[in-house]
Coordinates of C-alpha atoms in Angstrom, one line a residue:
M28 CA -14.2 13.3 22.3
S29 CA -17.1 13.0 19.9
L30 CA -17.0 10.3 17.3
L31 CA -18.4 12.8 14.8
T32 CA -15.3 14.9 14.4
P33 CA -13.6 15.3 11.0
K34 CA -10.6 13.3 12.4
Y35 CA -12.8 10.2 12.9
A36 CA -14.5 10.8 9.6
F37 CA -11.2 10.7 7.9
W38 CA -10.1 7.4 9.5
I39 CA -13.5 5.9 8.5
S40 CA -13.1 7.1 4.9
L41 CA -9.5 5.6 4.9
V42 CA -10.9 2.2 5.9
L43 CA -13.7 2.5 3.2
I44 CA -11.2 3.5 0.5
L45 CA -8.9 0.6 1.4
G46 CA -12.0 -1.7 1.3
L47 CA -13.0 -0.4 -2.1
F48 CA -9.4 -0.9 -3.6
S49 CA -9.4 -4.4 -2.0
L50 CA -12.5 -5.1 -4.0
V51 CA -10.6 -4.1 -7.1
Y52 CA -8.4 -7.2 -6.6
L53 CA -11.3 -9.5 -5.9
D54 CA -13.0 -8.3 -9.0
L55 CA -10.3 -9.0 -11.4
T56 CA -10.7 -11.4 -14.2
E57 CA -7.9 -13.9 -15.1
Q58 CA -7.1 -11.9 -18.2
E59 CA -6.8 -8.7 -16.3
I60 CA -4.5 -10.3 -13.8
A61 CA -2.3 -11.8 -16.5
A62 CA -2.2 -8.5 -18.5
T63 CA -1.5 -6.0 -15.7
Y64 CA -1.4 -7.1 -12.0
L65 CA 0.9 -10.0 -12.3
N66 CA 2.5 -9.7 -15.6
T67 CA 6.3 -9.9 -16.2
D68 CA 7.0 -6.3 -15.4
T69 CA 5.1 -6.5 -12.0
L70 CA 6.8 -9.7 -11.1
Y71 CA 10.1 -7.9 -10.9
Q72 CA 10.1 -7.5 -7.1
P73 CA 8.9 -11.1 -6.5
S74 CA 11.4 -12.6 -8.8
L75 CA 14.2 -10.5 -7.1
Y76 CA 13.1 -11.8 -3.7
V77 CA 13.0 -15.5 -4.8
D78 CA 16.4 -15.3 -6.5
L79 CA 18.2 -13.2 -3.8
I80 CA 16.5 -14.4 -0.6
E81 CA 15.2 -17.9 -1.3
H82 CA 17.9 -19.0 -3.6
G83 CA 20.8 -17.0 -2.2
N84 CA 22.0 -15.6 -5.5
E85 CA 23.8 -12.3 -6.1
L86 CA 22.3 -8.9 -7.0
S87 CA 25.4 -8.2 -9.2
A88 CA 24.1 -11.0 -11.6
W89 CA 20.9 -9.0 -12.4
H90 CA 20.2 -6.7 -15.2
L91 CA 18.1 -4.3 -13.2
N92 CA 15.2 -2.0 -14.6
P93 CA 16.3 1.5 -15.5
S94 CA 14.3 2.4 -12.5
P95 CA 15.4 -0.4 -10.2
N96 CA 12.9 0.5 -7.5
F97 CA 15.2 -0.1 -4.5
F98 CA 13.4 2.3 -2.1
P99 CA 10.8 2.4 -0.8
D100 CA 9.4 -0.6 -2.8
M101 CA 12.0 -3.3 -2.2
P102 CA 12.2 -3.3 1.6
I103 CA 8.4 -3.1 1.9
Y104 CA 7.9 -6.0 -0.6
F105 CA 10.7 -8.3 0.8
V106 CA 9.3 -7.9 4.3
L107 CA 5.7 -8.8 3.1
M108 CA 7.2 -11.9 1.2
L109 CA 8.9 -13.0 4.4
L110 CA 5.8 -12.4 6.6
T111 CA 3.5 -14.2 4.1
G112 CA 5.7 -17.2 3.7
G113 CA 6.7 -16.2 0.1
S114 CA 3.2 -15.6 -1.1
I115 CA 3.3 -13.5 -4.2
L116 CA -0.5 -13.0 -4.4
W117 CA -0.8 -11.8 -0.6
S118 CA 2.4 -9.7 -0.8
T119 CA 1.3 -7.9 -4.0
F120 CA -2.2 -7.3 -2.6
L121 CA -0.8 -6.0 0.9
F122 CA 1.8 -3.9 -0.8
S123 CA -0.9 -2.0 -2.7
L124 CA -2.8 -1.3 0.4
I125 CA 0.3 -0.2 2.3
Q126 CA 1.3 2.1 -0.5
L127 CA -2.1 3.7 -0.5
V128 CA -1.9 4.3 3.3
L129 CA 1.6 6.0 2.8
I130 CA 0.2 8.2 0.1
E131 CA -2.8 9.2 2.3
L132 CA -0.7 10.0 5.3
L133 CA 1.7 12.0 3.4
L134 CA -0.9 14.0 1.6
W135 CA -2.4 14.7 5.0
K136 CA 1.0 16.1 6.2
I137 CA 1.0 18.3 3.1
I138 CA -2.5 19.5 3.5
S139 CA -2.1 20.2 7.2
F140 CA 0.7 22.6 6.4
F141 CA -1.8 24.7 4.4
D142 CA -4.8 24.3 6.5
P143 CA -4.2 22.3 9.8
R144 CA -7.6 23.0 11.2
R145 CA -9.6 21.5 8.3
S146 CA -7.1 19.0 7.0
F147 CA -9.0 15.9 8.0
L148 CA -12.1 17.3 6.3
F149 CA -10.2 17.8 3.0
M150 CA -8.7 14.3 3.4
T151 CA -12.2 12.8 3.7
L152 CA -13.5 14.6 0.6
G153 CA -10.4 13.8 -1.3
N154 CA -11.0 10.1 -0.6
L155 CA -14.4 10.3 -2.0
L156 CA -12.8 11.5 -5.3
L157 CA -10.0 8.9 -5.0
S158 CA -12.7 6.2 -5.0
L159 CA -13.1 7.1 -8.9
F160 CA -9.7 5.4 -9.4
A161 CA -11.1 2.2 -7.9
L162 CA -14.5 2.6 -9.8
T163 CA -12.5 2.7 -13.2
S164 CA -11.9 -1.0 -12.6
L165 CA -15.0 -2.0 -10.6
W166 CA -17.6 -0.4 -12.7
G167 CA -15.7 1.1 -15.7
N168 CA -13.9 -1.9 -17.3
D169 CA -10.6 0.0 -17.1
S170 CA -8.5 -2.1 -14.7
L171 CA -5.3 -0.7 -16.2
F172 CA -6.0 2.9 -14.9
S173 CA -6.5 1.8 -11.3
F174 CA -3.5 -0.7 -11.6
Y175 CA -1.1 2.3 -12.0
L176 CA -2.1 3.4 -8.4
L177 CA -1.8 -0.1 -7.0
S178 CA 1.3 -1.3 -8.9
N179 CA 4.5 -2.2 -7.3
S180 CA 6.6 -1.3 -10.3
Y181 CA 5.4 1.7 -12.2
H182 CA 6.9 4.8 -10.5
I183 CA 4.5 5.1 -7.6
G184 CA 7.3 4.4 -5.2
S185 CA 8.9 7.5 -6.6
F186 CA 5.6 9.3 -5.9
V187 CA 5.7 8.2 -2.3
F188 CA 9.3 9.6 -1.9
T189 CA 8.3 12.8 -3.7
L190 CA 5.5 13.4 -1.2
L191 CA 7.8 12.5 1.7
G192 CA 10.3 15.0 0.4
I193 CA 7.7 17.8 -0.1
S194 CA 6.3 17.2 3.5
L195 CA 9.8 17.4 4.9
I196 CA 10.5 20.7 3.0
L197 CA 7.3 22.3 4.2
S198 CA 8.0 21.1 7.8
L199 CA 11.6 22.3 7.7
S200 CA 10.4 25.9 6.8
K201 CA 8.5 26.0 10.2
S202 CA 10.7 24.0 12.5
P203 CA 14.1 23.1 11.0
S204 CA 16.2 20.4 12.6
I205 CA 19.2 18.2 11.8
V206 CA 17.0 15.2 11.8
K207 CA 14.6 16.6 9.2
W208 CA 17.5 17.8 7.0
S209 CA 19.1 14.4 7.3
L210 CA 15.8 12.7 6.3
L211 CA 15.5 14.9 3.2
I212 CA 19.1 14.1 2.2
L213 CA 18.4 10.4 2.8
V214 CA 15.2 10.6 0.6
I215 CA 17.3 11.9 -2.3
L216 CA 20.3 9.6 -1.7
L217 CA 18.0 6.6 -1.7
G218 CA 15.2 7.8 -4.1
Y219 CA 17.3 9.0 -7.0
P220 CA 19.2 5.9 -7.7
S221 CA 16.0 3.9 -7.2
D222 CA 14.0 6.0 -9.8
R223 CA 15.5 8.9 -11.7
L224 CA 12.0 10.3 -12.1
L225 CA 12.6 11.8 -8.6
L226 CA 14.8 14.4 -10.4
V227 CA 11.8 15.7 -12.2
S228 CA 9.2 15.2 -9.4
L229 CA 11.1 16.6 -6.4
I230 CA 14.6 17.9 -7.0
V231 CA 13.9 20.3 -9.9
P232 CA 10.7 21.6 -8.3
G233 CA 12.5 22.0 -5.0
V234 CA 15.4 23.9 -6.5
L235 CA 13.1 26.2 -8.5
T236 CA 11.0 26.9 -5.4
S237 CA 14.3 27.7 -3.5
L238 CA 15.2 30.2 -6.0
Y239 CA 11.8 31.9 -5.7
L240 CA 12.4 32.1 -1.9
I241 CA 15.9 33.5 -2.3
L242 CA 14.8 36.1 -4.9
R243 CA 11.4 37.2 -3.6
K244 CA 11.1 36.3 0.0
P245 CA 13.7 38.0 2.2
A246 CA 12.4 36.3 5.4
L247 CA 12.9 32.9 3.9
R248 CA 16.1 33.6 2.0
K249 CA 18.3 31.8 4.4
F250 CA 16.1 28.7 4.3
G251 CA 15.9 28.9 0.5
T252 CA 19.7 29.0 0.3
Q253 CA 20.0 26.0 2.6
L254 CA 17.3 24.1 0.7
S255 CA 19.0 24.7 -2.7
I256 CA 22.3 23.6 -1.4
V257 CA 20.9 20.5 0.2
L258 CA 18.9 19.4 -2.9
I259 CA 21.7 20.0 -5.5
V260 CA 24.5 18.5 -3.3
S261 CA 22.3 15.5 -2.5
Y262 CA 21.4 15.0 -6.0
G263 CA 25.1 15.2 -7.1
I264 CA 26.1 12.6 -4.5
G265 CA 23.1 10.4 -5.5
W266 CA 24.2 10.7 -9.1
L267 CA 27.8 9.9 -8.2
L268 CA 26.6 7.0 -6.1
L269 CA 24.6 5.5 -9.0
E270 CA 27.5 5.9 -11.4
W271 CA 29.9 4.3 -8.9
L272 CA 27.5 1.4 -8.3
T273 CA 27.2 0.7 -12.0
N274 CA 30.7 1.4 -13.1
S275 CA 32.2 -0.7 -10.3
G276 CA 30.3 -3.8 -11.5
L277 CA 28.5 -4.1 -8.2
L278 CA 25.2 -3.4 -10.1
F279 CA 24.1 -3.5 -13.7
I280 CA 21.2 -0.9 -14.2
E281 CA 19.9 -0.7 -17.7
E282 CA 19.7 2.6 -19.5
P283 CA 16.3 4.1 -20.1
H284 CA 14.7 3.0 -23.5
S285 CA 14.4 6.7 -24.5
F286 CA 15.8 9.7 -22.7
L287 CA 16.0 13.4 -23.8
N288 CA 14.9 12.5 -27.3
F289 CA 14.1 16.2 -28.3
E290 CA 13.2 15.2 -31.8
N291 CA 10.3 13.3 -30.4
I292 CA 8.8 16.3 -28.5
I293 CA 6.1 17.1 -31.1
P294 CA 5.1 13.4 -31.5
S295 CA 5.1 13.1 -27.7
F296 CA 2.7 16.1 -27.4
K297 CA 0.4 14.7 -30.0
E298 CA 0.3 11.3 -28.1
L299 CA -0.6 13.2 -24.9
L300 CA -3.4 15.0 -26.8
R301 CA -4.6 11.8 -28.3
Q302 CA -4.8 10.1 -24.9
Y303 CA -6.8 13.1 -23.5
A304 CA -9.2 12.9 -26.5
G305 CA -9.5 9.1 -26.0
Y306 CA -10.2 9.4 -22.3
L307 CA -12.5 12.3 -22.5
T308 CA -14.7 10.8 -25.3
A309 CA -15.0 7.4 -23.7
L310 CA -17.6 8.8 -21.2
S311 CA -16.4 6.6 -18.4
F312 CA -15.1 7.1 -14.7
T313 CA -11.7 7.6 -16.3
S314 CA -13.2 10.5 -18.2
V315 CA -14.5 12.0 -14.9
I316 CA -11.0 11.8 -13.4
F317 CA -9.5 13.8 -16.3
V318 CA -12.3 16.2 -16.3
L319 CA -11.8 16.7 -12.5
S320 CA -8.0 17.0 -13.1
F321 CA -8.5 19.9 -15.6
I322 CA -10.9 21.6 -13.3
A323 CA -8.5 21.2 -10.4
Y324 CA -5.7 22.7 -12.5
F325 CA -7.8 25.7 -13.3
F326 CA -8.7 26.2 -9.7
Y327 CA -5.0 25.8 -8.7
L328 CA -4.3 28.8 -11.1
I329 CA -6.9 30.9 -9.4
Y330 CA -5.7 29.8 -5.9
L331 CA -2.1 30.8 -6.7
F332 CA -3.2 34.2 -7.8
K333 CA -5.3 34.8 -4.8
K334 CA -2.7 33.6 -2.3
R335 CA 0.3 35.1 -4.0
N336 CA 1.0 37.5 -1.1
T337 CA 0.3 35.0 1.8
P338 CA 3.1 33.4 3.8
Q339 CA 2.2 29.9 2.6
F340 CA 2.2 30.8 -1.1
W341 CA 5.6 29.3 -1.7
G342 CA 4.5 25.9 -0.3
T343 CA 1.6 25.8 -2.7
L344 CA 3.9 26.8 -5.6
L345 CA 6.2 23.9 -4.7
L346 CA 3.4 21.4 -5.0
F347 CA 2.1 23.1 -8.3
T348 CA 5.6 23.0 -9.7
M349 CA 5.9 19.3 -8.9
I350 CA 2.5 18.7 -10.7
N351 CA 3.6 20.5 -13.8
A352 CA 7.0 18.9 -13.9
V353 CA 5.5 15.5 -13.7
L354 CA 2.7 16.3 -16.2
F355 CA 5.0 17.9 -18.9
A356 CA 8.6 16.6 -18.4
P357 CA 7.9 13.2 -20.3
V358 CA 6.6 15.3 -23.3
L359 CA 9.3 17.8 -23.3
A360 CA 12.0 15.0 -22.9
G361 CA 10.4 13.3 -26.0
N362 CA 9.6 10.2 -23.9
Y363 CA 5.8 10.2 -24.1
T364 CA 5.6 7.5 -26.9
G365 CA 2.5 5.5 -26.2
P366 CA -0.6 4.8 -24.0
D367 CA 1.4 3.1 -21.3
T368 CA 3.6 6.1 -20.7
I369 CA 0.8 7.7 -18.7
R370 CA 2.6 5.9 -15.8
Y371 CA 5.1 8.8 -15.9
N372 CA 2.7 11.5 -15.1
Y373 CA -0.1 9.5 -13.5
H374 CA 0.5 10.8 -10.0
A375 CA -0.1 14.4 -11.2
Y376 CA -3.6 13.5 -12.0
L377 CA -3.9 11.7 -8.7
T378 CA -2.6 14.8 -6.8
L379 CA -4.9 17.2 -8.6
V380 CA -8.1 15.2 -8.2
F381 CA -7.3 14.7 -4.4
M382 CA -6.6 18.3 -3.8
L383 CA -9.7 19.5 -5.6
P384 CA -11.9 19.9 -2.6
Y385 CA -9.2 21.9 -0.8
L386 CA -8.8 24.2 -3.9
I387 CA -12.5 24.8 -4.4
V388 CA -13.0 25.8 -0.8
H389 CA -9.9 28.1 -0.6
T390 CA -10.7 29.6 -4.0
I391 CA -14.5 30.5 -3.8
G392 CA -15.1 29.8 -0.1
A393 CA -18.1 27.7 1.2
S394 CA -21.6 28.6 2.2
V395 CA -22.4 25.4 4.0
K396 CA -21.1 24.0 7.3
L397 CA -18.2 22.0 6.0
H398 CA -17.9 19.5 8.8
R399 CA -21.2 18.0 7.6
L400 CA -19.7 17.2 4.2
S401 CA -17.4 14.6 6.0
W402 CA -20.2 12.3 6.8
T403 CA -22.1 12.9 3.6
S404 CA -18.9 11.9 1.8
N405 CA -18.6 8.8 4.0
G406 CA -22.2 7.9 3.4
L407 CA -21.5 8.0 -0.4
L408 CA -18.3 6.0 0.0
L409 CA -20.3 3.4 2.1
V410 CA -23.0 3.1 -0.7
L411 CA -20.3 2.6 -3.3
M412 CA -18.5 0.1 -1.1
L413 CA -21.8 -2.0 -0.4
T414 CA -22.9 -1.9 -4.2
S415 CA -19.4 -3.0 -5.2
V416 CA -19.4 -5.9 -2.6
I417 CA -22.6 -7.2 -4.1
K418 CA -21.1 -7.0 -7.6
V419 CA -18.1 -8.8 -6.6
L420 CA -19.9 -11.6 -4.8
E421 CA -21.9 -12.3 -8.0
Q422 CA -18.8 -13.6 -9.9
P423 CA -15.9 -15.9 -9.1
M424 CA -13.1 -14.4 -7.2
I425 CA -10.0 -15.5 -8.9
Y426 CA -7.1 -13.5 -7.6
F427 CA -6.1 -15.4 -4.5
N428 CA -6.3 -18.7 -6.4
Y429 CA -4.5 -17.4 -9.5
Y430 CA -2.5 -20.0 -11.3
P431 CA -1.7 -18.9 -14.8
Q432 CA -2.3 -21.1 -17.7
V433 CA 1.2 -20.9 -19.0
A434 CA 2.4 -22.2 -15.5
K435 CA -0.1 -25.0 -15.5
N436 CA 1.2 -26.0 -19.0
V437 CA 4.9 -26.2 -18.1
D438 CA 3.9 -28.1 -15.0
Y439 CA 2.0 -30.5 -17.2
L440 CA 5.1 -30.8 -19.4
H441 CA 7.1 -31.7 -16.4
E442 CA 4.6 -34.3 -15.1
N443 CA 4.2 -36.0 -18.4
Y444 CA 7.5 -35.4 -20.4
Q445 CA 9.9 -35.0 -17.4
V446 CA 11.3 -31.6 -18.8
N447 CA 12.7 -29.1 -16.2
C448 CA 14.0 -26.2 -18.3
G449 CA 12.8 -24.3 -21.3
T450 CA 12.7 -21.0 -23.0
G451 CA 10.1 -18.5 -24.0
G452 CA 9.3 -14.9 -24.8
Y453 CA 9.6 -12.0 -22.4
W454 CA 5.9 -12.0 -21.4
E455 CA 5.7 -15.8 -20.8
A456 CA 9.0 -17.0 -19.3
K457 CA 9.1 -15.2 -15.8
V458 CA 5.4 -15.8 -15.2
A459 CA 5.8 -19.6 -16.0
T460 CA 8.9 -19.8 -13.7
I461 CA 7.4 -17.9 -10.8
F462 CA 4.1 -19.7 -10.7
S463 CA 5.3 -23.2 -11.6
K464 CA 4.5 -25.6 -8.7
H465 CA 7.3 -28.0 -9.9
G466 CA 10.1 -25.5 -10.1
V467 CA 10.2 -25.6 -13.9
L468 CA 12.7 -22.9 -15.2
V469 CA 11.7 -21.0 -18.2
V470 CA 14.2 -18.3 -19.2
P471 CA 13.4 -15.3 -21.6
T472 CA 15.0 -15.4 -25.1
F473 CA 14.7 -13.6 -28.4
D474 CA 13.4 -15.5 -31.2
A475 CA 16.8 -16.8 -32.1
L476 CA 17.1 -18.2 -28.6
L477 CA 19.6 -15.5 -27.5
P478 CA 18.9 -14.7 -23.8
Y479 CA 16.7 -11.7 -23.2
D480 CA 18.3 -10.5 -20.0
H481 CA 16.1 -7.4 -19.3
A482 CA 15.1 -7.3 -15.7
T483 CA 16.4 -10.8 -14.9
S484 CA 19.5 -12.6 -13.6
T485 CA 22.1 -13.5 -16.1
H486 CA 22.8 -16.6 -13.9
L487 CA 19.6 -18.1 -14.9
F488 CA 21.1 -19.0 -18.4
S489 CA 23.9 -21.0 -16.9
K490 CA 22.9 -22.1 -13.5
H491 CA 19.6 -23.3 -12.2
P492 CA 18.6 -20.8 -9.4
S493 CA 17.4 -23.4 -6.9
E494 CA 19.5 -26.4 -7.8
G495 CA 22.8 -24.7 -8.6
S496 CA 23.4 -27.2 -11.6
E497 CA 23.7 -26.3 -15.2
P498 CA 20.1 -26.0 -16.8
L499 CA 19.5 -28.1 -19.8
F500 CA 16.9 -26.4 -22.0
E501 CA 14.6 -29.0 -23.8
F502 CA 11.6 -27.0 -25.0
S503 CA 10.4 -23.5 -26.0
I504 CA 7.2 -21.6 -25.6
I505 CA 6.3 -20.6 -29.1
D506 CA 4.9 -17.0 -29.2
N507 CA 5.4 -16.2 -33.0
D508 CA 6.4 -17.9 -36.3
Q509 CA 9.9 -16.5 -36.3
R510 CA 10.8 -18.4 -33.0
K511 CA 9.4 -21.6 -34.5
S512 CA 11.2 -21.3 -37.8
F513 CA 14.5 -20.6 -36.2
I514 CA 14.3 -23.6 -33.8
R515 CA 13.4 -25.9 -36.8
S516 CA 16.3 -24.6 -38.9
F517 CA 18.8 -24.5 -36.1
F518 CA 18.2 -28.1 -34.7
G519 CA 16.7 -29.5 -37.9
E520 CA 13.1 -30.1 -38.5
H521 CA 13.3 -33.8 -37.9
Q522 CA 14.6 -33.3 -34.4
T523 CA 11.8 -31.0 -33.2
D524 CA 8.3 -31.8 -32.2
T525 CA 5.2 -29.5 -31.5
L526 CA 2.5 -29.7 -28.9
I527 CA -0.5 -27.5 -28.6
L528 CA -1.7 -27.3 -25.0
N529 CA -4.7 -25.0 -23.8
G530 CA -4.0 -22.3 -26.4
Y531 CA -0.1 -22.4 -26.1
E532 CA 2.3 -23.9 -28.5
F533 CA 5.3 -25.7 -27.3
M534 CA 8.2 -27.0 -29.3
F535 CA 10.6 -29.9 -28.1
H536 CA 14.1 -29.8 -29.3
P537 CA 17.5 -31.4 -28.6
T538 CA 18.9 -30.4 -25.2
Y539 CA 21.3 -27.5 -25.1
T540 CA 22.8 -25.1 -22.6
Y541 CA 24.5 -21.7 -22.7
E542 CA 28.2 -21.3 -22.2
E543 CA 28.9 -19.7 -18.8
G544 CA 30.0 -16.1 -19.2
S545 CA 28.6 -15.8 -22.6
Y546 CA 25.5 -16.5 -24.6
V547 CA 26.9 -19.2 -26.9
I548 CA 24.6 -22.2 -27.4
L549 CA 26.2 -25.4 -26.5
H550 CA 24.6 -28.8 -27.6
K551 CA 24.4 -31.6 -25.1

C-alpha cells in the first residue's frame, strides 16, 4: 500500500498535532501554569487520587464538583497517576494528549458516517485548522483558550462522551446491535451523573432528532422510536441514580452555582456578544478561530438545505442540533455570566472549525484533486511544528520542573519553623498541599477561618490525610486584609506574627483545630 494515501496522511497529521500541543506545555510560563494548567480547579483529579488511592480515605467525605467528572476523566487520570508513580505533571500532560486522541478518533467515526471514502482527508485538513487552538498559546499569548481543550476539568470529558454517543447513534442506524445499544445506555448512565452538560449536548439533541425521524422519515420511524425511548429512559435512570447517590449520603455533589436563572438571559446574551466582540477585535489566532466558526456555521446552514432530501440528512441534523444546544443553552439558561463560561460552549467552536473542510467541499464542491491537499496540509503543519520547536527551545522549559512558589514557601516554613498545618484561600491551599515536598497540609478557608469545603474532603479539617492524626493549624496564608484583621482580632494581635516571603504574606497564630463533625474552632 502506498504511503501517500490519505490514511497515512491522517496518522502523520495526528502525530504532528500531538507534537504541537505538547509544545504548548513546554512553552508555558510559570504564571500561565499557576493561573490555568495547574490551578486549584485543575488539581481536582490529582487531589482525589492522592486522597482516595494514596491515603486510603473515603469518597463520601468529599464535597464533589457540581460536575464531578467521574467518567471518562477519573479512570484515565487515575491510571496515569498509577503508571507515572503519582506524577501530577506527567499525568496531566499525558491526559491532555490521550483526550485529544479520543476526540480525533471519535470525530473520524462521525465524519466516516457521512463520507467514508474521504474521511481521512477531512481529518487531515481538520487537523490543520485544529492547530490554531495550539497557536493561540504558542504564538498568540492566549494560553487560556488552548487550555480549555487540554484541561482535565472543564467539561471536555463530557464532550468526549457526547461524540461517543453521537457516533453510536449514527452506527446504530446502519447496523443495530444489542452491544451498541448497551454502550449508548452506558454512556448516558455514566456520563450524565459525571457532568449534567451531557443533557444539553447529547440527550436533548438525540431526542429532537429522533422526533424528526418519527415524524418525517417513515423508513427510520422504528429506529427513531427506539432511540427516543433509550435516551429518555436512560436519562431518567441516570437522574435517579444521581439523586440516590446524593440523598443516600454515599456522595455529596454540590449544586451548580447558577442554573435556569431565566432573569439572567439578557445579561448572558450581552456577555456572549461582549466576548465575540473582544475576540474578533483582538486580531489574534483566537480571532481567526471565531471567524472560522461563524463561516462554518454559515456553510452548515447551506449544507443542511442542500442535503435535506438525502438519507444522511438526519445525521448531519443531529450534529448541528448538538452544536446549537451547546452554543446557546448556557445563554438561554441564564448561566453565561463571565469570560470563563466559554468553557460551557467551547466544544461547539471546536466542532465547527474541525468540520469546516468537510462542509466547504460538500457545499460548493472542489475543483482540485483533494488527495493532494492532505500532504499540503501536513507540510504546513510540519512548518508550524518546526518553527514552534525553535521558539520553545529559545526559552526555559518550566512545566516538568514546576514547583509553585507557594509550595516552596510552606516547605520553607516547615524547615525553619517546624510547622505542619495551616490555612489559606481557595486558590492557594490545595496548590500548596499538593506540591509540598514535606507533606505540609494547607486547608482552604474563608477569611473568618471557616472551612471552604468546595471540591475538597471534609476530613482534611479534622484528620491529617497521610498521618491520620488531628491536624493542628499554626499559620495562615494571607490573601487579603479581611483575613489578616480577623486573625488578629480572634487570637489577639499580641499573639500573632507576620512573615513576608517571596511575595506571600504568612501569619503565625496560636494552634487550633476544628471539632470533628463540625467547623467549630477549638483552641489547643
